[in-house]
């Protein structure tokens, strides 16, 4: 069954730690996205990718980085976590143009102490 | 620049009553419009989308929305609310002419269903 997965679902970590949030999809989509979502707020695009070896910054500035070495995999890394990074991170993928549906993973809820 | 405004961060309706969630968009070019739903502890799921075909769009779970260009609106409705409809609903807009495929989300409306 085609799907999009995110791990871990929940993460509590101390300040200064390096973390990687995993995102994988089995739909063969070229386009992938990372959004940051705070409670009661809209989703903000922080990174996107058009395909392998393609990564772009989104509308919201983020200290995180991403990589796209394989079509199905789009991990997000924070080199040194801070309390201001506490949020929910959602990964999504789509087939192509802006009219296409974005398929979302279940999200990773990050708490940095 | 594109944007969406969702009127009401919280909406409460009784079970069996009409659901109406409001969304107004701003776009200088023909838009694509979407409604997504987010259940607790889950990601977003597409309810329906408008892509310049029929202005009345039917989606999953009995929801529908009507694109009204003159009012720049894309309100979401359901004739009879069910307890399982309790969730967060996001309206979103995409520019038909953009090449970067970004979509802009509203702040969301939390729908509460009263027994």
mmCIF file with all atom_site columns, N, CA and C in Angstrom, chain A residues 9-10 31 33 35 37 42 45 48 50 59 88 90 96-99 101-102 104-106, chain B residues 32 34 36 38 41-44 46 49 51 90 94 99-107:
data_model
loop_
_atom_site.group_PDB
_atom_site.id
_atom_site.type_symbol
_atom_site.label_atom_id
_atom_site.label_alt_id
_atom_site.label_comp_id
_atom_site.label_asym_id
_atom_site.label_entity_id
_atom_site.label_seq_id
_atom_site.pdbx_PDB_ins_code
_atom_site.Cartn_x
_atom_site.Cartn_y
_atom_site.Cartn_z
_atom_site.occupancy
_atom_site.B_iso_or_equiv
_atom_site.pdbx_formal_charge
_atom_site.auth_seq_id
_atom_site.auth_comp_id
_atom_site.auth_asym_id
_atom_site.auth_atom_id
_atom_site.pdbx_PDB_model_num
ATOM 1   N N  . UNK A 1 9   ? 7.654   9.419  15.945  1.00 0.00 ? 9   UNK A N  1
ATOM 2   C CA . UNK A 1 9   ? 6.405   10.166 16.064  1.00 0.00 ? 9   UNK A CA 1
ATOM 3   C C  . UNK A 1 9   ? 6.516   11.229 17.160  1.00 0.00 ? 9   UNK A C  1
ATOM 4   N N  . UNK A 1 10  ? 7.234   10.901 18.206  1.00 0.00 ? 10  UNK A N  1
ATOM 5   C CA . UNK A 1 10  ? 7.435   11.835 19.317  1.00 0.00 ? 10  UNK A CA 1
ATOM 6   C C  . UNK A 1 10  ? 8.905   11.790 19.713  1.00 0.00 ? 10  UNK A C  1
ATOM 7   N N  . UNK A 1 31  ? 8.194   15.153 -5.846  1.00 0.00 ? 31  UNK A N  1
ATOM 8   C CA . UNK A 1 31  ? 8.140   16.338 -5.004  1.00 0.00 ? 31  UNK A CA 1
ATOM 9   C C  . UNK A 1 31  ? 7.924   15.948 -3.539  1.00 0.00 ? 31  UNK A C  1
ATOM 10  N N  . UNK A 1 33  ? 8.103   17.664 0.711   1.00 0.00 ? 33  UNK A N  1
ATOM 11  C CA . UNK A 1 33  ? 8.019   18.919 1.450   1.00 0.00 ? 33  UNK A CA 1
ATOM 12  C C  . UNK A 1 33  ? 8.158   18.658 2.950   1.00 0.00 ? 33  UNK A C  1
ATOM 13  N N  . UNK A 1 35  ? 6.969   20.729 6.463   1.00 0.00 ? 35  UNK A N  1
ATOM 14  C CA . UNK A 1 35  ? 6.241   21.839 7.047   1.00 0.00 ? 35  UNK A CA 1
ATOM 15  C C  . UNK A 1 35  ? 6.464   21.843 8.559   1.00 0.00 ? 35  UNK A C  1
ATOM 16  N N  . UNK A 1 37  ? 4.479   23.062 12.017  1.00 0.00 ? 37  UNK A N  1
ATOM 17  C CA . UNK A 1 37  ? 3.133   23.420 12.447  1.00 0.00 ? 37  UNK A CA 1
ATOM 18  C C  . UNK A 1 37  ? 3.111   23.618 13.955  1.00 0.00 ? 37  UNK A C  1
ATOM 19  N N  . UNK A 1 42  ? -1.055  28.128 11.170  1.00 0.00 ? 42  UNK A N  1
ATOM 20  C CA . UNK A 1 42  ? -1.022  27.488 9.866   1.00 0.00 ? 42  UNK A CA 1
ATOM 21  C C  . UNK A 1 42  ? 0.274   26.706 9.676   1.00 0.00 ? 42  UNK A C  1
ATOM 22  N N  . UNK A 1 45  ? 5.881   26.160 5.230   1.00 0.00 ? 45  UNK A N  1
ATOM 23  C CA . UNK A 1 45  ? 6.813   25.373 4.444   1.00 0.00 ? 45  UNK A CA 1
ATOM 24  C C  . UNK A 1 45  ? 8.235   25.766 4.803   1.00 0.00 ? 45  UNK A C  1
ATOM 25  N N  . UNK A 1 48  ? 11.656  22.108 0.572   1.00 0.00 ? 48  UNK A N  1
ATOM 26  C CA . UNK A 1 48  ? 11.028  21.262 -0.431  1.00 0.00 ? 48  UNK A CA 1
ATOM 27  C C  . UNK A 1 48  ? 12.065  20.758 -1.409  1.00 0.00 ? 48  UNK A C  1
ATOM 28  N N  . UNK A 1 50  ? 12.397  18.912 -5.515  1.00 0.00 ? 50  UNK A N  1
ATOM 29  C CA . UNK A 1 50  ? 11.769  18.510 -6.772  1.00 0.00 ? 50  UNK A CA 1
ATOM 30  C C  . UNK A 1 50  ? 12.169  17.106 -7.200  1.00 0.00 ? 50  UNK A C  1
ATOM 31  N N  . UNK A 1 59  ? 9.295   29.002 2.719   1.00 0.00 ? 59  UNK A N  1
ATOM 32  C CA . UNK A 1 59  ? 8.921   30.374 3.042   1.00 0.00 ? 59  UNK A CA 1
ATOM 33  C C  . UNK A 1 59  ? 9.332   30.783 4.448   1.00 0.00 ? 59  UNK A C  1
ATOM 34  N N  . UNK A 1 88  ? 5.679   20.779 15.761  1.00 0.00 ? 88  UNK A N  1
ATOM 35  C CA . UNK A 1 88  ? 5.357   19.569 15.019  1.00 0.00 ? 88  UNK A CA 1
ATOM 36  C C  . UNK A 1 88  ? 5.886   19.738 13.598  1.00 0.00 ? 88  UNK A C  1
ATOM 37  N N  . UNK A 1 90  ? 5.790   18.177 9.765   1.00 0.00 ? 90  UNK A N  1
ATOM 38  C CA . UNK A 1 90  ? 5.019   17.329 8.862   1.00 0.00 ? 90  UNK A CA 1
ATOM 39  C C  . UNK A 1 90  ? 5.731   17.201 7.530   1.00 0.00 ? 90  UNK A C  1
ATOM 40  N N  . UNK A 1 96  ? 3.330   16.200 -8.653  1.00 0.00 ? 96  UNK A N  1
ATOM 41  C CA . UNK A 1 96  ? 3.898   17.186 -9.547  1.00 0.00 ? 96  UNK A CA 1
ATOM 42  C C  . UNK A 1 96  ? 3.352   18.568 -9.360  1.00 0.00 ? 96  UNK A C  1
ATOM 43  N N  . UNK A 1 97  ? 2.490   19.010 -10.239 1.00 0.00 ? 97  UNK A N  1
ATOM 44  C CA . UNK A 1 97  ? 2.097   20.412 -10.305 1.00 0.00 ? 97  UNK A CA 1
ATOM 45  C C  . UNK A 1 97  ? 1.249   20.823 -9.107  1.00 0.00 ? 97  UNK A C  1
ATOM 46  N N  . UNK A 1 98  ? 1.011   22.142 -9.009  1.00 0.00 ? 98  UNK A N  1
ATOM 47  C CA . UNK A 1 98  ? 0.281   22.675 -7.872  1.00 0.00 ? 98  UNK A CA 1
ATOM 48  C C  . UNK A 1 98  ? -1.140  22.194 -7.748  1.00 0.00 ? 98  UNK A C  1
ATOM 49  N N  . UNK A 1 99  ? -1.684  21.560 -8.805  1.00 0.00 ? 99  UNK A N  1
ATOM 50  C CA . UNK A 1 99  ? -3.046  21.059 -8.693  1.00 0.00 ? 99  UNK A CA 1
ATOM 51  C C  . UNK A 1 99  ? -3.090  19.681 -8.060  1.00 0.00 ? 99  UNK A C  1
ATOM 52  N N  . UNK A 1 101 ? -2.609  16.651 -5.351  1.00 0.00 ? 101 UNK A N  1
ATOM 53  C CA . UNK A 1 101 ? -2.771  16.460 -3.909  1.00 0.00 ? 101 UNK A CA 1
ATOM 54  C C  . UNK A 1 101 ? -1.425  16.258 -3.245  1.00 0.00 ? 101 UNK A C  1
ATOM 55  N N  . UNK A 1 102 ? -1.245  16.879 -2.093  1.00 0.00 ? 102 UNK A N  1
ATOM 56  C CA . UNK A 1 102 ? -0.091  16.568 -1.257  1.00 0.00 ? 102 UNK A CA 1
ATOM 57  C C  . UNK A 1 102 ? -0.522  15.524 -0.232  1.00 0.00 ? 102 UNK A C  1
ATOM 58  N N  . UNK A 1 104 ? 0.323   13.603 3.220   1.00 0.00 ? 104 UNK A N  1
ATOM 59  C CA . UNK A 1 104 ? 1.050   13.932 4.433   1.00 0.00 ? 104 UNK A CA 1
ATOM 60  C C  . UNK A 1 104 ? 1.343   12.704 5.279   1.00 0.00 ? 104 UNK A C  1
ATOM 61  N N  . UNK A 1 105 ? 2.516   12.736 5.917   1.00 0.00 ? 105 UNK A N  1
ATOM 62  C CA . UNK A 1 105 ? 2.809   11.759 6.946   1.00 0.00 ? 105 UNK A CA 1
ATOM 63  C C  . UNK A 1 105 ? 2.126   12.138 8.246   1.00 0.00 ? 105 UNK A C  1
ATOM 64  N N  . UNK A 1 106 ? 2.245   11.299 9.269   1.00 0.00 ? 106 UNK A N  1
ATOM 65  C CA . UNK A 1 106 ? 1.552   11.543 10.540  1.00 0.00 ? 106 UNK A CA 1
ATOM 66  C C  . UNK A 1 106 ? 2.203   12.621 11.391  1.00 0.00 ? 106 UNK A C  1
ATOM 67  N N  . UNK B 2 32  ? -5.819  27.206 -7.570  1.00 0.00 ? 32  UNK B N  1
ATOM 68  C CA . UNK B 2 32  ? -6.292  25.895 -7.152  1.00 0.00 ? 32  UNK B CA 1
ATOM 69  C C  . UNK B 2 32  ? -6.623  26.033 -5.668  1.00 0.00 ? 32  UNK B C  1
ATOM 70  N N  . UNK B 2 34  ? -7.985  24.008 -1.993  1.00 0.00 ? 34  UNK B N  1
ATOM 71  C CA . UNK B 2 34  ? -8.025  22.714 -1.320  1.00 0.00 ? 34  UNK B CA 1
ATOM 72  C C  . UNK B 2 34  ? -8.647  22.855 0.072   1.00 0.00 ? 34  UNK B C  1
ATOM 73  N N  . UNK B 2 36  ? -8.209  20.458 3.499   1.00 0.00 ? 36  UNK B N  1
ATOM 74  C CA . UNK B 2 36  ? -7.598  19.304 4.142   1.00 0.00 ? 36  UNK B CA 1
ATOM 75  C C  . UNK B 2 36  ? -8.185  19.156 5.543   1.00 0.00 ? 36  UNK B C  1
ATOM 76  N N  . UNK B 2 38  ? -7.407  17.364 9.449   1.00 0.00 ? 38  UNK B N  1
ATOM 77  C CA . UNK B 2 38  ? -6.388  16.757 10.307  1.00 0.00 ? 38  UNK B CA 1
ATOM 78  C C  . UNK B 2 38  ? -7.051  16.227 11.565  1.00 0.00 ? 38  UNK B C  1
ATOM 79  N N  . UNK B 2 41  ? -3.433  13.774 16.273  1.00 0.00 ? 41  UNK B N  1
ATOM 80  C CA . UNK B 2 41  ? -2.218  12.954 16.169  1.00 0.00 ? 41  UNK B CA 1
ATOM 81  C C  . UNK B 2 41  ? -2.031  12.325 14.788  1.00 0.00 ? 41  UNK B C  1
ATOM 82  N N  . UNK B 2 42  ? -2.571  12.969 13.777  1.00 0.00 ? 42  UNK B N  1
ATOM 83  C CA . UNK B 2 42  ? -2.380  12.478 12.412  1.00 0.00 ? 42  UNK B CA 1
ATOM 84  C C  . UNK B 2 42  ? -1.921  13.607 11.495  1.00 0.00 ? 42  UNK B C  1
ATOM 85  N N  . UNK B 2 43  ? -1.500  13.223 10.308  1.00 0.00 ? 43  UNK B N  1
ATOM 86  C CA . UNK B 2 43  ? -1.171  14.226 9.303   1.00 0.00 ? 43  UNK B CA 1
ATOM 87  C C  . UNK B 2 43  ? -2.423  14.722 8.619   1.00 0.00 ? 43  UNK B C  1
ATOM 88  N N  . UNK B 2 44  ? -2.257  15.569 7.623   1.00 0.00 ? 44  UNK B N  1
ATOM 89  C CA . UNK B 2 44  ? -3.385  16.116 6.886   1.00 0.00 ? 44  UNK B CA 1
ATOM 90  C C  . UNK B 2 44  ? -3.831  15.154 5.791   1.00 0.00 ? 44  UNK B C  1
ATOM 91  N N  . UNK B 2 46  ? -6.478  15.019 2.305   1.00 0.00 ? 46  UNK B N  1
ATOM 92  C CA . UNK B 2 46  ? -7.270  15.831 1.390   1.00 0.00 ? 46  UNK B CA 1
ATOM 93  C C  . UNK B 2 46  ? -8.744  15.483 1.481   1.00 0.00 ? 46  UNK B C  1
ATOM 94  N N  . UNK B 2 49  ? -10.745 19.245 -3.679  1.00 0.00 ? 49  UNK B N  1
ATOM 95  C CA . UNK B 2 49  ? -9.961  20.303 -4.294  1.00 0.00 ? 49  UNK B CA 1
ATOM 96  C C  . UNK B 2 49  ? -10.677 20.857 -5.517  1.00 0.00 ? 49  UNK B C  1
ATOM 97  N N  . UNK B 2 51  ? -9.951  22.599 -9.152  1.00 0.00 ? 51  UNK B N  1
ATOM 98  C CA . UNK B 2 51  ? -8.863  22.801 -10.121 1.00 0.00 ? 51  UNK B CA 1
ATOM 99  C C  . UNK B 2 51  ? -9.412  23.342 -11.429 1.00 0.00 ? 51  UNK B C  1
ATOM 100 N N  . UNK B 2 90  ? -8.259  22.660 7.281   1.00 0.00 ? 90  UNK B N  1
ATOM 101 C CA . UNK B 2 90  ? -7.397  23.676 6.696   1.00 0.00 ? 90  UNK B CA 1
ATOM 102 C C  . UNK B 2 90  ? -7.818  23.948 5.255   1.00 0.00 ? 90  UNK B C  1
ATOM 103 N N  . UNK B 2 94  ? -3.268  27.365 -4.108  1.00 0.00 ? 94  UNK B N  1
ATOM 104 C CA . UNK B 2 94  ? -2.057  27.231 -4.922  1.00 0.00 ? 94  UNK B CA 1
ATOM 105 C C  . UNK B 2 94  ? -2.255  28.047 -6.184  1.00 0.00 ? 94  UNK B C  1
ATOM 106 N N  . UNK B 2 99  ? 5.528   27.550 -10.679 1.00 0.00 ? 99  UNK B N  1
ATOM 107 C CA . UNK B 2 99  ? 6.270   26.361 -11.056 1.00 0.00 ? 99  UNK B CA 1
ATOM 108 C C  . UNK B 2 99  ? 6.837   25.642 -9.840  1.00 0.00 ? 99  UNK B C  1
ATOM 109 N N  . UNK B 2 100 ? 6.733   26.266 -8.667  1.00 0.00 ? 100 UNK B N  1
ATOM 110 C CA . UNK B 2 100 ? 7.331   25.636 -7.491  1.00 0.00 ? 100 UNK B CA 1
ATOM 111 C C  . UNK B 2 100 ? 6.313   24.820 -6.693  1.00 0.00 ? 100 UNK B C  1
ATOM 112 N N  . UNK B 2 101 ? 5.070   24.779 -7.134  1.00 0.00 ? 101 UNK B N  1
ATOM 113 C CA . UNK B 2 101 ? 4.056   23.896 -6.557  1.00 0.00 ? 101 UNK B CA 1
ATOM 114 C C  . UNK B 2 101 ? 3.776   24.148 -5.095  1.00 0.00 ? 101 UNK B C  1
ATOM 115 N N  . UNK B 2 102 ? 4.094   25.331 -4.599  1.00 0.00 ? 102 UNK B N  1
ATOM 116 C CA . UNK B 2 102 ? 3.825   25.597 -3.190  1.00 0.00 ? 102 UNK B CA 1
ATOM 117 C C  . UNK B 2 102 ? 2.345   25.825 -2.998  1.00 0.00 ? 102 UNK B C  1
ATOM 118 N N  . UNK B 2 103 ? 1.834   25.387 -1.844  1.00 0.00 ? 103 UNK B N  1
ATOM 119 C CA . UNK B 2 103 ? 0.473   25.753 -1.476  1.00 0.00 ? 103 UNK B CA 1
ATOM 120 C C  . UNK B 2 103 ? 0.521   26.500 -0.148  1.00 0.00 ? 103 UNK B C  1
ATOM 121 N N  . UNK B 2 104 ? -0.369  27.463 -0.001  1.00 0.00 ? 104 UNK B N  1
ATOM 122 C CA . UNK B 2 104 ? -0.432  28.302 1.182   1.00 0.00 ? 104 UNK B CA 1
ATOM 123 C C  . UNK B 2 104 ? -1.627  27.858 2.015   1.00 0.00 ? 104 UNK B C  1
ATOM 124 N N  . UNK B 2 105 ? -1.373  27.544 3.269   1.00 0.00 ? 105 UNK B N  1
ATOM 125 C CA . UNK B 2 105 ? -2.425  27.067 4.151   1.00 0.00 ? 105 UNK B CA 1
ATOM 126 C C  . UNK B 2 105 ? -2.982  28.192 5.016   1.00 0.00 ? 105 UNK B C  1
ATOM 127 N N  . UNK B 2 106 ? -4.266  28.100 5.318   1.00 0.00 ? 106 UNK B N  1
ATOM 128 C CA . UNK B 2 106 ? -4.863  28.955 6.319   1.00 0.00 ? 106 UNK B CA 1
ATOM 129 C C  . UNK B 2 106 ? -4.491  28.471 7.707   1.00 0.00 ? 106 UNK B C  1
ATOM 130 N N  . UNK B 2 107 ? -4.970  29.220 8.731   1.00 0.00 ? 107 UNK B N  1
ATOM 131 C CA . UNK B 2 107 ? -4.606  28.891 10.109  1.00 0.00 ? 107 UNK B CA 1
ATOM 132 C C  . UNK B 2 107 ? -5.412  27.735 10.682  1.00 0.00 ? 107 UNK B C  1
#
